[in-house]
mmCIF file of C-alpha atoms in Angstrom:
data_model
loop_
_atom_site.group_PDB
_atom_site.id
_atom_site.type_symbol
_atom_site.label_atom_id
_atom_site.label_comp_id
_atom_site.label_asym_id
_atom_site.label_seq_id
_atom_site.Cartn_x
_atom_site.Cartn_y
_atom_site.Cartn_z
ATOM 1 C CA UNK M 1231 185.948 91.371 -103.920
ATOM 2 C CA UNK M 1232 184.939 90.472 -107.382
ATOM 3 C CA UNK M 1233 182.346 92.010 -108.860
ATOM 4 C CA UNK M 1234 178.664 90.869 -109.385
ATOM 5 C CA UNK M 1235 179.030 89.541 -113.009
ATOM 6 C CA UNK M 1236 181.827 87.508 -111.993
ATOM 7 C CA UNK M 1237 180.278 86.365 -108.852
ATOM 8 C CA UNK M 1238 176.721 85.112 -110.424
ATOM 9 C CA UNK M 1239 179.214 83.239 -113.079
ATOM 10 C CA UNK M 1240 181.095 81.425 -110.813
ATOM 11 C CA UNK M 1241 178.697 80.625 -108.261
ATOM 12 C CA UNK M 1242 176.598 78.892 -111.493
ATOM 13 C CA UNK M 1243 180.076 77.283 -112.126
ATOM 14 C CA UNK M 1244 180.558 75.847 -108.562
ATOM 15 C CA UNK M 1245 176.648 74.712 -108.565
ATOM 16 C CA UNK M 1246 177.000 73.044 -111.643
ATOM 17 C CA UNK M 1247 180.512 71.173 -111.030
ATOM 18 C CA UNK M 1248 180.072 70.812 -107.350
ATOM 19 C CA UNK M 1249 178.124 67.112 -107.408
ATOM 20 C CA UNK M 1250 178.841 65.819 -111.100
ATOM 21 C CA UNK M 1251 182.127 63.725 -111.379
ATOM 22 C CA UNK M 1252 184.051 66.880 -113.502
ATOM 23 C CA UNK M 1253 185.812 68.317 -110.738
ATOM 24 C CA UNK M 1254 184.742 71.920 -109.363
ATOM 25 C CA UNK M 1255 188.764 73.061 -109.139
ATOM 26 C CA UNK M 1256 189.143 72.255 -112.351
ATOM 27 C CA UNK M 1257 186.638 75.215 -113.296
ATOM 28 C CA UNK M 1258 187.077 77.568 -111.214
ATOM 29 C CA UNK M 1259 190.782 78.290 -111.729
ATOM 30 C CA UNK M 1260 189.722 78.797 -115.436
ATOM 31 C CA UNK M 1261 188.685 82.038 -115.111
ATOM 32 C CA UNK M 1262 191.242 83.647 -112.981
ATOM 33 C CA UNK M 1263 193.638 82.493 -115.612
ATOM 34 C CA UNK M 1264 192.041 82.779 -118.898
ATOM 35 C CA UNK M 1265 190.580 85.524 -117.688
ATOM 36 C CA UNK M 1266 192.468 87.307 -115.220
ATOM 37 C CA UNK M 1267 189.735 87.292 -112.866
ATOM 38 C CA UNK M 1268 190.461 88.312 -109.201
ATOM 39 C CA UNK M 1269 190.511 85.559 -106.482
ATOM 40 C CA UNK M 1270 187.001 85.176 -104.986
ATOM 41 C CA UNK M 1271 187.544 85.774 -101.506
ATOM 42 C CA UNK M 1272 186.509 83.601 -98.401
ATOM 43 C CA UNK M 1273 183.020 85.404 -98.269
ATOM 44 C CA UNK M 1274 181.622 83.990 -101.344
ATOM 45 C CA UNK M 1275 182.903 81.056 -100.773
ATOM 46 C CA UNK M 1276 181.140 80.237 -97.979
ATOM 47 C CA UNK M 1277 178.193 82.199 -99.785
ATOM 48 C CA UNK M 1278 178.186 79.729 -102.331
ATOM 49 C CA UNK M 1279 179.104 76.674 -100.094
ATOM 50 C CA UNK M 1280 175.749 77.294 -97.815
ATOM 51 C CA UNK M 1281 173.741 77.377 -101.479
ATOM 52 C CA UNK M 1282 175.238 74.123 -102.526
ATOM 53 C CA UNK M 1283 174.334 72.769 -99.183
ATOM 54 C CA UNK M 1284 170.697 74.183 -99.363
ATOM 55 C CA UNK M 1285 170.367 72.428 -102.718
ATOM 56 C CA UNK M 1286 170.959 68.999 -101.664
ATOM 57 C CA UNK M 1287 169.374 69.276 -98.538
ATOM 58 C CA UNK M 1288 166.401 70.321 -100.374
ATOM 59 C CA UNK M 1289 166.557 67.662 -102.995
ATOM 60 C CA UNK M 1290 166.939 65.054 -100.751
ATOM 61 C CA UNK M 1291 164.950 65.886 -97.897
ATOM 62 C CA UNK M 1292 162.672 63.156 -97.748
ATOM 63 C CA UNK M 1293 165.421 60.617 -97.718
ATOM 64 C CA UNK M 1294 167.038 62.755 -95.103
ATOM 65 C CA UNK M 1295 163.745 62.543 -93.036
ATOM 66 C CA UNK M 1296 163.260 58.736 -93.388
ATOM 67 C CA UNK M 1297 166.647 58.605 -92.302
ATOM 68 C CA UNK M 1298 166.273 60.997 -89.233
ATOM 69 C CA UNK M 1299 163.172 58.593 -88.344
ATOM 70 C CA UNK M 1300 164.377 55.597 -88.955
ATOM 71 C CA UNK M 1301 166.920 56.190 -86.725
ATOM 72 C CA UNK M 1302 165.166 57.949 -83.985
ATOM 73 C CA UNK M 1303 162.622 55.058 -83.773
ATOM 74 C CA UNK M 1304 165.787 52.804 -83.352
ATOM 75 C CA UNK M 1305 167.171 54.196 -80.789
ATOM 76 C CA UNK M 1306 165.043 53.053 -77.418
ATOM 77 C CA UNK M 1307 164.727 49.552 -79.123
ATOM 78 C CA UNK M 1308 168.373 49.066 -79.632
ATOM 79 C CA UNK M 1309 167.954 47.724 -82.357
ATOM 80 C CA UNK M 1310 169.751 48.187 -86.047
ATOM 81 C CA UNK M 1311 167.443 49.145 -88.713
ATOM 82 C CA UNK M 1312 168.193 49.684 -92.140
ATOM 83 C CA UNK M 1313 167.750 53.964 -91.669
ATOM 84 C CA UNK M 1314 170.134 53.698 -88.685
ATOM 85 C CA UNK M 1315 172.539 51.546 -90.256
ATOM 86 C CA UNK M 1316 172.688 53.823 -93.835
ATOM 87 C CA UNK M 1317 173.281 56.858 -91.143
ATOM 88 C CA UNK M 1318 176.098 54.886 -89.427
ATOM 89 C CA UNK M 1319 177.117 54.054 -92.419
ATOM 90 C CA UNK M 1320 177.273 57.626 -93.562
ATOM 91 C CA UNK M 1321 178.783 58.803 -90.192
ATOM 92 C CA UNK M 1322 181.804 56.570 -90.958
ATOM 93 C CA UNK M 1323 182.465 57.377 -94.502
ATOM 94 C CA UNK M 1324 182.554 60.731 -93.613
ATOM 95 C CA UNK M 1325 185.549 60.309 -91.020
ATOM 96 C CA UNK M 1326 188.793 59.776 -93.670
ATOM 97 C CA UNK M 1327 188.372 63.561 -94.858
ATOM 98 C CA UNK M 1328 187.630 65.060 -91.391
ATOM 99 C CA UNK M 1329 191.042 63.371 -90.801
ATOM 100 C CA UNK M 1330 192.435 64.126 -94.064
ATOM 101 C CA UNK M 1331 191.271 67.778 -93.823
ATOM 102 C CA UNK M 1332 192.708 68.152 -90.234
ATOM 103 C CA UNK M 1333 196.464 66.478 -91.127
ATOM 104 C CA UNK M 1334 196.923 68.224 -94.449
ATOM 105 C CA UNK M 1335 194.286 70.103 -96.070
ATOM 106 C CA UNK M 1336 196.282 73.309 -95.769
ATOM 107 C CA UNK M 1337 199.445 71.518 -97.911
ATOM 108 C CA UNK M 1338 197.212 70.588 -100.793
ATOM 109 C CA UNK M 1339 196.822 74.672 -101.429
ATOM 110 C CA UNK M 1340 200.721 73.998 -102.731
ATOM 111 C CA UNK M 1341 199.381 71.317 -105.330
ATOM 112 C CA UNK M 1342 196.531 74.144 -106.997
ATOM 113 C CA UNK M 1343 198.450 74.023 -109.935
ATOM 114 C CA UNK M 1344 197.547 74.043 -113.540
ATOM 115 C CA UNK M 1345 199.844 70.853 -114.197
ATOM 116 C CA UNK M 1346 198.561 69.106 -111.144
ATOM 117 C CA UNK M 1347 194.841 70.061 -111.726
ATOM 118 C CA UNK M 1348 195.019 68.440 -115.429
ATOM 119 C CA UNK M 1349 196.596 65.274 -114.230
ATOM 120 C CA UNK M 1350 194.573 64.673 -111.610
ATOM 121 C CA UNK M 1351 190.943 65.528 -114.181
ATOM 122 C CA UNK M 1352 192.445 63.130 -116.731
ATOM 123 C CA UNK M 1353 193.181 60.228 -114.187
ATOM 124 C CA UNK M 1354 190.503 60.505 -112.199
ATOM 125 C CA UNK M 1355 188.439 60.428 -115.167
ATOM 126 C CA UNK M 1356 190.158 57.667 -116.608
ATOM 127 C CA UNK M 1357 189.414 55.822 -113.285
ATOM 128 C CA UNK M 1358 185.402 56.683 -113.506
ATOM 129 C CA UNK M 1359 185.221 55.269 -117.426
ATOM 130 C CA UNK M 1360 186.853 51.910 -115.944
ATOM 131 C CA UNK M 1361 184.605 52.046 -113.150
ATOM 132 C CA UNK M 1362 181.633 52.902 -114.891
ATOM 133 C CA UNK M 1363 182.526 49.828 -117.657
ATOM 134 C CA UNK M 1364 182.025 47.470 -114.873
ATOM 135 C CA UNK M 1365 178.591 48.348 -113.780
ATOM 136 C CA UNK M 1366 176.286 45.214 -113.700
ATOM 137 C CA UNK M 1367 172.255 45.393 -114.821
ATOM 138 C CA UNK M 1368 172.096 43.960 -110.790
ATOM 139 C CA UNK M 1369 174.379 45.753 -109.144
ATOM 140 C CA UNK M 1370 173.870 46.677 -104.961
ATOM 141 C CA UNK M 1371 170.889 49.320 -104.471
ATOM 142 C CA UNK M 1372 172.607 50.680 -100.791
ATOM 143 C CA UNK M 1373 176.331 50.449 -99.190
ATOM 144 C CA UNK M 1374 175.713 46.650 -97.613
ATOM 145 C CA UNK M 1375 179.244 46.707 -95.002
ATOM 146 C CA UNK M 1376 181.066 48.926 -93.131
ATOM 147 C CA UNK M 1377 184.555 48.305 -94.962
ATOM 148 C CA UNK M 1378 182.480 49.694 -98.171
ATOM 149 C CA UNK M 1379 180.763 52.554 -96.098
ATOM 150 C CA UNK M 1380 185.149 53.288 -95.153
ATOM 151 C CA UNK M 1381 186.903 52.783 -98.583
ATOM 152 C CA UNK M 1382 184.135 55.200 -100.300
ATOM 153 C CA UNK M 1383 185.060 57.624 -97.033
ATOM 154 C CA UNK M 1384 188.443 57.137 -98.011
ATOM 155 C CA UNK M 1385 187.898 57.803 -101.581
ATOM 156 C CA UNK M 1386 186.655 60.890 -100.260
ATOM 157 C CA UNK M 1387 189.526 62.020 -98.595
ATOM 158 C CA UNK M 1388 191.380 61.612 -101.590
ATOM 159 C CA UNK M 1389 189.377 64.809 -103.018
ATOM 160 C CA UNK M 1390 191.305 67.157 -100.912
ATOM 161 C CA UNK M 1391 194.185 66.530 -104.190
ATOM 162 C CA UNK M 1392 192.582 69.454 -106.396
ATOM 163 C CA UNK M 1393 191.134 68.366 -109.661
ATOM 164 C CA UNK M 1394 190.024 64.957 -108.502
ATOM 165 C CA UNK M 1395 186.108 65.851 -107.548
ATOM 166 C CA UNK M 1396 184.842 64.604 -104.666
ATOM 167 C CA UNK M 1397 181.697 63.596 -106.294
ATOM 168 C CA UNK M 1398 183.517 61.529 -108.783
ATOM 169 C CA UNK M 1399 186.211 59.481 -106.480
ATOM 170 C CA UNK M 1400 183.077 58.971 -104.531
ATOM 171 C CA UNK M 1401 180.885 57.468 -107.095
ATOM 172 C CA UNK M 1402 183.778 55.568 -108.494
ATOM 173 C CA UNK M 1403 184.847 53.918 -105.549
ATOM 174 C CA UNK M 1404 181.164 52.872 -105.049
ATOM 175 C CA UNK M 1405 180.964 51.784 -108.867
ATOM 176 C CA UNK M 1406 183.787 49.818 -108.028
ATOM 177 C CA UNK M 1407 182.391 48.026 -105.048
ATOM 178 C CA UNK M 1408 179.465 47.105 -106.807
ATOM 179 C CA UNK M 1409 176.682 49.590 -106.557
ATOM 180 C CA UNK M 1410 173.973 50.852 -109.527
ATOM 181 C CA UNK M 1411 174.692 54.197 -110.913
ATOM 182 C CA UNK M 1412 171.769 55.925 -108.985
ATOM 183 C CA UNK M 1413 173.098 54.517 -105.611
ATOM 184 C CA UNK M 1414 176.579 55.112 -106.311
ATOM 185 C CA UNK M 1415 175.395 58.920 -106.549
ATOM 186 C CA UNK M 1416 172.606 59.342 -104.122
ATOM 187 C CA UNK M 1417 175.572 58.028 -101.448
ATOM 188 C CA UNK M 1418 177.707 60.633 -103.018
ATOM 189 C CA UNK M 1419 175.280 63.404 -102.528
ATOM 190 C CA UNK M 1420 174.512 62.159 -99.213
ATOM 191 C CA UNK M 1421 177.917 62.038 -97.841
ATOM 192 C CA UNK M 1422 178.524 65.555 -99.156
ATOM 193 C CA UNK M 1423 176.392 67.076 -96.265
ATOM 194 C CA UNK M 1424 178.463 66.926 -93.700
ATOM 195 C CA UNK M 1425 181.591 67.798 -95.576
ATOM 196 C CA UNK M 1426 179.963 70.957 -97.156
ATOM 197 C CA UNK M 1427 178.910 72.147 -94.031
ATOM 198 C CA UNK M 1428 182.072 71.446 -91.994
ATOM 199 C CA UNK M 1429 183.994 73.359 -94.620
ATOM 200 C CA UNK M 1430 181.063 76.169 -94.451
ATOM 201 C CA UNK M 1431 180.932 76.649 -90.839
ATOM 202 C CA UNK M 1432 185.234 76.559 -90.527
ATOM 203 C CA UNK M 1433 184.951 79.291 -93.568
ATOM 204 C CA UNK M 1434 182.589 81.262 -91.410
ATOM 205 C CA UNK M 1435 185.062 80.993 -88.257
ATOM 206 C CA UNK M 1436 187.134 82.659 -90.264
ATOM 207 C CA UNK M 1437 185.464 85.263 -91.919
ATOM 208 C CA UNK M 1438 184.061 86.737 -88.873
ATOM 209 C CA UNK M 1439 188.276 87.669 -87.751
ATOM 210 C CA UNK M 1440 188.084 88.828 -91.093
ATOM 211 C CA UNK M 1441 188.077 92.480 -91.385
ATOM 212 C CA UNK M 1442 186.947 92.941 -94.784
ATOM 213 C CA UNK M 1443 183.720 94.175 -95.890
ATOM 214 C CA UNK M 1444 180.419 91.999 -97.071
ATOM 215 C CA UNK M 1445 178.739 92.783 -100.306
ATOM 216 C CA UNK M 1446 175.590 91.296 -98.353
ATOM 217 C CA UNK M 1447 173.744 92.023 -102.031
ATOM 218 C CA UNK M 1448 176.143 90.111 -103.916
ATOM 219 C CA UNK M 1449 177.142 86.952 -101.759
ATOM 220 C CA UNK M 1450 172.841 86.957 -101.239
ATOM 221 C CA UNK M 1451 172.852 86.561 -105.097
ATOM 222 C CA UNK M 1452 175.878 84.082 -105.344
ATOM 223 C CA UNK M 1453 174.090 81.626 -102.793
ATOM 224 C CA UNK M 1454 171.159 81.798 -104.403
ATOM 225 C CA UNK M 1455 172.305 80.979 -108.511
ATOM 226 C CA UNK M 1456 174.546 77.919 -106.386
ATOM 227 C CA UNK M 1457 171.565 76.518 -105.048
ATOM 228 C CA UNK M 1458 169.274 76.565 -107.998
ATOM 229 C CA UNK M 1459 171.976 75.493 -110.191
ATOM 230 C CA UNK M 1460 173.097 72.615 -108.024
ATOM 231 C CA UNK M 1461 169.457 71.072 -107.280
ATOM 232 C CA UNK M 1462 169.373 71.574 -110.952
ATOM 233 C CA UNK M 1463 172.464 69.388 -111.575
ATOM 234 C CA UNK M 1464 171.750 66.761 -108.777
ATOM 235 C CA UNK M 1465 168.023 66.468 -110.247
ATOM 236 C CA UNK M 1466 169.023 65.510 -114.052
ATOM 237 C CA UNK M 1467 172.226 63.695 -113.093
ATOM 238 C CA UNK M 1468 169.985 61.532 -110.798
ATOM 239 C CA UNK M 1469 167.368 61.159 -113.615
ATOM 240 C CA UNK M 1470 169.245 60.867 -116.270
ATOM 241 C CA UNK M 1471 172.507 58.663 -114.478
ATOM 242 C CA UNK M 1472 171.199 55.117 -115.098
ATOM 243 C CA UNK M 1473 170.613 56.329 -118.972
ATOM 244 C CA UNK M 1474 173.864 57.803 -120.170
ATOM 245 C CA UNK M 1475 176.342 56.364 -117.670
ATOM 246 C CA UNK M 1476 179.211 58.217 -116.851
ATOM 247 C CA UNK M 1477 180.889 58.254 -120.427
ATOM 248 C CA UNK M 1478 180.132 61.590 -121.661
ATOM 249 C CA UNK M 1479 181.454 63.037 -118.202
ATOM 250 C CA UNK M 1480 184.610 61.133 -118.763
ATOM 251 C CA UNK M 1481 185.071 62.274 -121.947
ATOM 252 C CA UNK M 1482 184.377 66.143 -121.033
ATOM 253 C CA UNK M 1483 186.710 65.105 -118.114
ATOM 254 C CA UNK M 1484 189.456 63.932 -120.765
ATOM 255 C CA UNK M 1485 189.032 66.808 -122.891
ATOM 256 C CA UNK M 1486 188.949 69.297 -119.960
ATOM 257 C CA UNK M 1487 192.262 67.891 -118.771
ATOM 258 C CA UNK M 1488 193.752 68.505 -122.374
ATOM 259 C CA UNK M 1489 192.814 72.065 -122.581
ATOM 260 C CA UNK M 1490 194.295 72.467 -118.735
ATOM 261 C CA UNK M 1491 197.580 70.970 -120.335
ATOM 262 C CA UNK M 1492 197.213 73.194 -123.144
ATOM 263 C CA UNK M 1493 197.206 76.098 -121.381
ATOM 264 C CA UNK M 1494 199.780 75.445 -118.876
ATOM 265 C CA UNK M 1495 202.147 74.516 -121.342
ATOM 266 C CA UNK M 1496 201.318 77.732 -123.355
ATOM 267 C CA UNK M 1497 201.957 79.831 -120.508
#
C-alpha cells in the first residue's frame, strides 16, 4: 500500500485528470516511473473512484433530479418527454463500453505502455483540436438522435485504449456531431456516472476476496482530495469551456505526449 503522501497526490491527480480531455492514464503512470512509486493497489482505487463519482453527482445534481422527474412523470402517460428521452439517450450511450469492458477490458492492461500511452495522448489530442476547430457559434444545446446518443457511446468505449481519456473521445465525438462546448461536456460528465460506478462496484467485488489490509484512514483521505478536486475541475471546465475552447488542453495534451516519448525512449 502506498503511503499517505503518495496517496493524497495521486488521488488530486486522478480528480483533476479524471473529466478534462488530458487523459487520467497518462498521469498516473508518471509517478511510478519517474518516481518509482509503488502500484496503488485496488483499494484506493475504488477509494478514489467513489470520490470522483461523489463529485459529479454532486455537481450535477439538479440536472440529475430534473432528469429523475422528468422521467418518472413520463412514465404512466407513455409518453416521451425531453427528461426521459436525454435518460434513454444516456442509457444507450452507455452500452458500447459495458460491452467493450466485458469482451476485452482485461487485454487492454497489455497496451499500459509508455509508447502506447504517448501515442494514444498525442492522437487523441490531435483529434479534439480538429474537433474543437469545427465548433459553430449555433451549434446543438442536447444529443437530438439516438445514432448520436450511440456513436458518442461508442467513442466511449474506445477509452478502454489507455491514454485516450474518456472525457475527451467523449466530448470530441459530440464536437464532431455538432454540439456547443458546454453540451458536449455536460453529456460527457453525465455519461460518466454509470461507468464510474460500474467500475467502482466490480472493484469492490473484488476487494472484498481480497485479503489485504485497509488503511481505512488513508483511502478516507484519498476519496475525499478526489472529490473536491474533481467538482473543482468539472466546475471551471464547465465555466470556463465556452471561453478558452479546448486548445490549451490540446496543446498540454501534445506536449504531455512528447515528454511520455521522451522518457520511454530514454529508458
Amino acid at each position: 500500500m502506498i503511503d499517505a503522501w503518495q496517496a493524497l497526490c495521486l488521488a488530486l491527480l486522478q480528480g483533476l485528470t479524471e473529466f478534462l480531455p488530458i487523459s487520467s492514464s497518462a498521469h498516473l503512470i508518471l509517478p511510478s516511473l519517474l518516481l518509482q512509486w509503488p502500484d496503488q493497489g485496488l483499494a484506493f482505487d475504488v477509494a478514489v473512484h467513489l470520490g470522483t463519482l461523489l463529485a459529479v453527482l454532486t455537481y450535477f445534481r439538479r440536472d440529475l433530479a430534473m432528469l429523475a422527474r422528468g422521467s418518472l412523470a413520463a412514465l404512466p402517460q407513455r409518453r416521451l418527454t425531453p427528461e426521459l428521452r436525454e435518460v434513454l439517450f444516456l442509457a444507450l450511450a452507455t452500452l458500447p463500453a459495458i460491452i467493450a469492458g466485458v469482451l476485452i477490458s482485461d487485454r487492454m492492461d497489455q497496451l499500459r505502455s509508455i509508447a502506447v500511452i504517448a501515442a494514444t495522448t498525442i492522437l487523441f489530442g490531435l483529434l479534439l483540436g480538429i474537433a474543437d476547430r469545427r465548433v459553430r457559434s449555433d451549434g446543438r444545446l442536447t444529443v437530438e438522435s439516438w445514432s448520436a446518443a450511440l456513436i458518442i457511446g461508442c467513442a466511449q468505449a474506445v477509452a478502454l485504449v489507455p491514454g485516450t481519456s474518456r472525457s475527451g473521445i467523449t466530448i470530441t465525438a459530440a464536437l464532431l456531431l455538432g454540439l456547443s462546448r458546454e453540451a458536449a461536456a455536460r453529456f460527457s460528465f453525465l455519461m460518466s456516472i454509470p461507468v464510474i460506478l460500474g467500475a467502482a462496484l466490480l472493484q469492490t467485488l473484488d476487494l472484498i476476496a481480497d485479503p489485504e489490509p485497509v488503511a481505512w484512514a488513508v483511502l478516507g483521505g484519498a476519496a475525499l482530495m478526489a472529490a473536491l478536486s474533481a467538482y473543482t475541475c468539472i466546475a471551471l471546465f464547465i465555466r470556463l469551456i465556452e471561453r478558452v475552447g479546448m486548445m490549451p488542453f490540446v496543446v498540454y495534451r501534445l506536449a504531455l505526449g512528447v515528454l511520455l516519448l521522451f522518457v520511454w525512449w530514454s529508458a
